[in-house]
Amino acid sequence: QVQLVESGGGLVKPGGTLRLSCAASGLTLNEYAVGWFRQAPGKEREGLSCISGPEGSTYYSGSVKGRVTLSRDNAKNMVYLQMNSLEPEDTAVYYCAAREFPIPTMNGYEYHSWGQGTQVTVSS
C-alpha cells in the first residue's frame, strides 16, 4: 500500500524558513516523479516544484522559484521542500504527491498518490 506522509509545517513569521518532509512507504521515490503542491483556502491547488525519477532533475514554478529548494534522500526514501523568505501569501496546506511515471509535471491531476498535507501558516 502506497503511503505519503508530509511533516514540517507550522506557524512561521514573514521572512522565516521551513523545511517540509515527505516520507514514502510502499514505493521507491527515486523511481517516480514527485511533486509538491499547495492549496490555500478559496484557491485552486498550485504546483510548486517537482523532481524527475531516477535522474533527479528539479523544476520550480515561477511563484516560488528562488525561494524553495526540492531535494531527495534516496537512502531514506524521502523528499524535502526547503522554503525560505516565507510570505503571508505562502499560507496554505502543502502536499507531496507521486506520479506513476518518472517524468514530472506541475499538473496535479497527473499524480496518483497524495499525502494528507501539512499546514503552513505565515503570520506575524
PDB file of C-alpha atoms in Angstrom:
ATOM      1  CA  GLN A   1       0.000   0.000   0.000  1.00  0.00           C
ATOM      2  CA  VAL A   2       1.414   3.347  -1.056  1.00  0.00           C
ATOM      3  CA  GLN A   3       1.522   5.995   1.618  1.00  0.00           C
ATOM      4  CA  LEU A   4       2.973   9.508   1.609  1.00  0.00           C
ATOM      5  CA  VAL A   5       3.229  11.461   4.842  1.00  0.00           C
ATOM      6  CA  GLU A   6       4.136  15.128   4.984  1.00  0.00           C
ATOM      7  CA  SER A   7       5.543  16.852   8.025  1.00  0.00           C
ATOM      8  CA  GLY A   8       7.347  20.028   8.968  1.00  0.00           C
ATOM      9  CA  GLY A   9       4.581  22.572   8.607  1.00  0.00           C
ATOM     10  CA  GLY A  10       3.751  25.115  11.266  1.00  0.00           C
ATOM     11  CA  LEU A  11       3.458  28.759  12.129  1.00  0.00           C
ATOM     12  CA  VAL A  12       6.306  30.969  10.982  1.00  0.00           C
ATOM     13  CA  LYS A  13       6.830  34.719  10.792  1.00  0.00           C
ATOM     14  CA  PRO A  14       7.250  36.535   7.489  1.00  0.00           C
ATOM     15  CA  GLY A  15      10.776  36.111   6.251  1.00  0.00           C
ATOM     16  CA  GLY A  16      11.135  32.817   8.073  1.00  0.00           C
ATOM     17  CA  THR A  17      12.036  29.381   6.805  1.00  0.00           C
ATOM     18  CA  LEU A  18      10.565  25.894   6.947  1.00  0.00           C
ATOM     19  CA  ARG A  19      11.602  22.526   5.646  1.00  0.00           C
ATOM     20  CA  LEU A  20       8.802  20.208   4.697  1.00  0.00           C
ATOM     21  CA  SER A  21       9.380  16.478   4.559  1.00  0.00           C
ATOM     22  CA  CYS A  22       7.597  13.777   2.609  1.00  0.00           C
ATOM     23  CA  ALA A  23       8.127  10.208   3.765  1.00  0.00           C
ATOM     24  CA  ALA A  24       7.091   7.373   1.477  1.00  0.00           C
ATOM     25  CA  SER A  25       6.204   3.748   2.058  1.00  0.00           C
ATOM     26  CA  GLY A  26       5.070   1.205  -0.473  1.00  0.00           C
ATOM     27  CA  LEU A  27       7.030   2.800  -3.282  1.00  0.00           C
ATOM     28  CA  THR A  28      10.588   3.855  -4.001  1.00  0.00           C
ATOM     29  CA  LEU A  29      10.518   7.587  -4.561  1.00  0.00           C
ATOM     30  CA  ASN A  30      13.507   7.768  -6.862  1.00  0.00           C
ATOM     31  CA  GLU A  31      11.660   5.601  -9.396  1.00  0.00           C
ATOM     32  CA  TYR A  32       8.804   8.081  -9.681  1.00  0.00           C
ATOM     33  CA  ALA A  33       8.244  11.754 -10.294  1.00  0.00           C
ATOM     34  CA  VAL A  34       7.363  13.553  -7.075  1.00  0.00           C
ATOM     35  CA  GLY A  35       5.746  16.936  -6.792  1.00  0.00           C
ATOM     36  CA  TRP A  36       4.992  19.467  -4.090  1.00  0.00           C
ATOM     37  CA  PHE A  37       1.691  21.298  -4.247  1.00  0.00           C
ATOM     38  CA  ARG A  38      -0.228  23.683  -2.058  1.00  0.00           C
ATOM     39  CA  GLN A  39      -3.789  24.814  -1.673  1.00  0.00           C
ATOM     40  CA  ALA A  40      -4.874  27.943   0.129  1.00  0.00           C
ATOM     41  CA  PRO A  41      -8.448  28.488   1.285  1.00  0.00           C
ATOM     42  CA  GLY A  42     -10.649  29.508  -1.607  1.00  0.00           C
ATOM     43  CA  LYS A  43      -7.884  28.979  -4.145  1.00  0.00           C
ATOM     44  CA  GLU A  44      -7.062  26.262  -6.618  1.00  0.00           C
ATOM     45  CA  ARG A  45      -4.295  23.786  -5.984  1.00  0.00           C
ATOM     46  CA  GLU A  46      -0.945  25.087  -7.176  1.00  0.00           C
ATOM     47  CA  GLY A  47       2.062  23.094  -8.301  1.00  0.00           C
ATOM     48  CA  LEU A  48       5.269  24.379  -6.719  1.00  0.00           C
ATOM     49  CA  SER A  49       8.085  22.041  -7.550  1.00  0.00           C
ATOM     50  CA  CYS A  50       8.732  18.571  -8.881  1.00  0.00           C
ATOM     51  CA  ILE A  51      11.558  16.128  -9.368  1.00  0.00           C
ATOM     52  CA  SER A  52      12.042  13.505 -12.029  1.00  0.00           C
ATOM     53  CA  GLY A  53      12.523   9.816 -11.289  1.00  0.00           C
ATOM     54  CA  PRO A  54      15.995   8.362 -11.349  1.00  0.00           C
ATOM     55  CA  GLU A  55      17.578  11.403 -12.977  1.00  0.00           C
ATOM     56  CA  GLY A  56      16.552  13.740 -10.160  1.00  0.00           C
ATOM     57  CA  SER A  57      16.084  16.890 -12.215  1.00  0.00           C
ATOM     58  CA  THR A  58      14.135  19.546 -10.361  1.00  0.00           C
ATOM     59  CA  TYR A  59      11.676  22.124 -11.605  1.00  0.00           C
ATOM     60  CA  TYR A  60      10.065  25.119  -9.931  1.00  0.00           C
ATOM     61  CA  SER A  61       7.066  27.297 -10.559  1.00  0.00           C
ATOM     62  CA  GLY A  62       7.599  30.977 -11.072  1.00  0.00           C
ATOM     63  CA  SER A  63       5.785  31.842  -7.863  1.00  0.00           C
ATOM     64  CA  VAL A  64       8.385  30.140  -5.656  1.00  0.00           C
ATOM     65  CA  LYS A  65      11.489  29.899  -7.805  1.00  0.00           C
ATOM     66  CA  GLY A  66      14.479  31.213  -5.914  1.00  0.00           C
ATOM     67  CA  ARG A  67      12.778  30.749  -2.550  1.00  0.00           C
ATOM     68  CA  VAL A  68      12.340  26.980  -2.422  1.00  0.00           C
ATOM     69  CA  THR A  69      14.586  24.009  -2.990  1.00  0.00           C
ATOM     70  CA  LEU A  70      13.391  20.464  -3.564  1.00  0.00           C
ATOM     71  CA  SER A  71      15.722  17.666  -2.619  1.00  0.00           C
ATOM     72  CA  ARG A  72      15.551  13.900  -2.307  1.00  0.00           C
ATOM     73  CA  ASP A  73      17.269  11.445   0.002  1.00  0.00           C
ATOM     74  CA  ASN A  74      17.210   8.083  -1.729  1.00  0.00           C
ATOM     75  CA  ALA A  75      18.569   6.227   1.286  1.00  0.00           C
ATOM     76  CA  LYS A  76      15.740   7.497   3.480  1.00  0.00           C
ATOM     77  CA  ASN A  77      13.139   7.384   0.709  1.00  0.00           C
ATOM     78  CA  MET A  78      12.171  10.956   1.465  1.00  0.00           C
ATOM     79  CA  VAL A  79      11.700  14.200  -0.410  1.00  0.00           C
ATOM     80  CA  TYR A  80      12.075  17.632   1.109  1.00  0.00           C
ATOM     81  CA  LEU A  81      10.975  21.151   0.301  1.00  0.00           C
ATOM     82  CA  GLN A  82      13.124  23.864   1.833  1.00  0.00           C
ATOM     83  CA  MET A  83      11.238  27.133   1.877  1.00  0.00           C
ATOM     84  CA  ASN A  84      12.893  30.471   2.568  1.00  0.00           C
ATOM     85  CA  SER A  85      11.721  34.084   2.756  1.00  0.00           C
ATOM     86  CA  LEU A  86       8.200  32.961   3.512  1.00  0.00           C
ATOM     87  CA  GLU A  87       5.387  35.436   2.981  1.00  0.00           C
ATOM     88  CA  PRO A  88       1.800  35.506   4.258  1.00  0.00           C
ATOM     89  CA  GLU A  89       0.736  34.566   0.727  1.00  0.00           C
ATOM     90  CA  ASP A  90       2.504  31.227   1.240  1.00  0.00           C
ATOM     91  CA  THR A  91      -0.066  30.216   3.845  1.00  0.00           C
ATOM     92  CA  ALA A  92      -1.667  27.002   2.630  1.00  0.00           C
ATOM     93  CA  VAL A  93      -1.832  23.264   3.090  1.00  0.00           C
ATOM     94  CA  TYR A  94       1.184  21.705   1.404  1.00  0.00           C
ATOM     95  CA  TYR A  95       1.062  18.269  -0.204  1.00  0.00           C
ATOM     96  CA  CYS A  96       3.530  15.912  -1.747  1.00  0.00           C
ATOM     97  CA  ALA A  97       2.423  13.548  -4.478  1.00  0.00           C
ATOM     98  CA  ALA A  98       3.915  10.755  -6.548  1.00  0.00           C
ATOM     99  CA  ARG A  99       3.334  10.101 -10.216  1.00  0.00           C
ATOM    100  CA  GLU A 100       3.288   6.670 -11.829  1.00  0.00           C
ATOM    101  CA  PHE A 101       5.894   7.803 -14.321  1.00  0.00           C
ATOM    102  CA  PRO A 102       9.379   9.224 -13.783  1.00  0.00           C
ATOM    103  CA  ILE A 103       8.653  12.344 -15.848  1.00  0.00           C
ATOM    104  CA  PRO A 104       7.498  15.186 -13.602  1.00  0.00           C
ATOM    105  CA  THR A 105       4.761  17.713 -14.218  1.00  0.00           C
ATOM    106  CA  MET A 106       3.197  20.589 -12.298  1.00  0.00           C
ATOM    107  CA  ASN A 107      -0.260  19.275 -13.145  1.00  0.00           C
ATOM    108  CA  GLY A 108      -1.602  17.674 -10.008  1.00  0.00           C
ATOM    109  CA  TYR A 109      -4.091  15.561 -11.948  1.00  0.00           C
ATOM    110  CA  GLU A 110      -1.153  13.559 -13.311  1.00  0.00           C
ATOM    111  CA  TYR A 111      -0.227  12.305  -9.818  1.00  0.00           C
ATOM    112  CA  HIS A 112      -1.762   9.155  -8.390  1.00  0.00           C
ATOM    113  CA  SER A 113      -0.707   9.125  -4.739  1.00  0.00           C
ATOM    114  CA  TRP A 114      -1.076  12.006  -2.307  1.00  0.00           C
ATOM    115  CA  GLY A 115      -0.205  12.690   1.292  1.00  0.00           C
ATOM    116  CA  GLN A 116      -2.632  14.151   3.772  1.00  0.00           C
ATOM    117  CA  GLY A 117      -0.976  17.555   3.721  1.00  0.00           C
ATOM    118  CA  THR A 118       0.755  19.750   6.277  1.00  0.00           C
ATOM    119  CA  GLN A 119      -0.419  23.231   7.213  1.00  0.00           C
ATOM    120  CA  VAL A 120       1.928  26.170   6.725  1.00  0.00           C
ATOM    121  CA  THR A 121       0.878  29.478   8.230  1.00  0.00           C
ATOM    122  CA  VAL A 122       2.947  32.612   7.721  1.00  0.00           C
ATOM    123  CA  SER A 123       1.886  35.365  10.048  1.00  0.00           C
ATOM    124  CA  SER A 124       3.386  37.912  12.388  1.00  0.00           C
TER     125      SER A 124
END
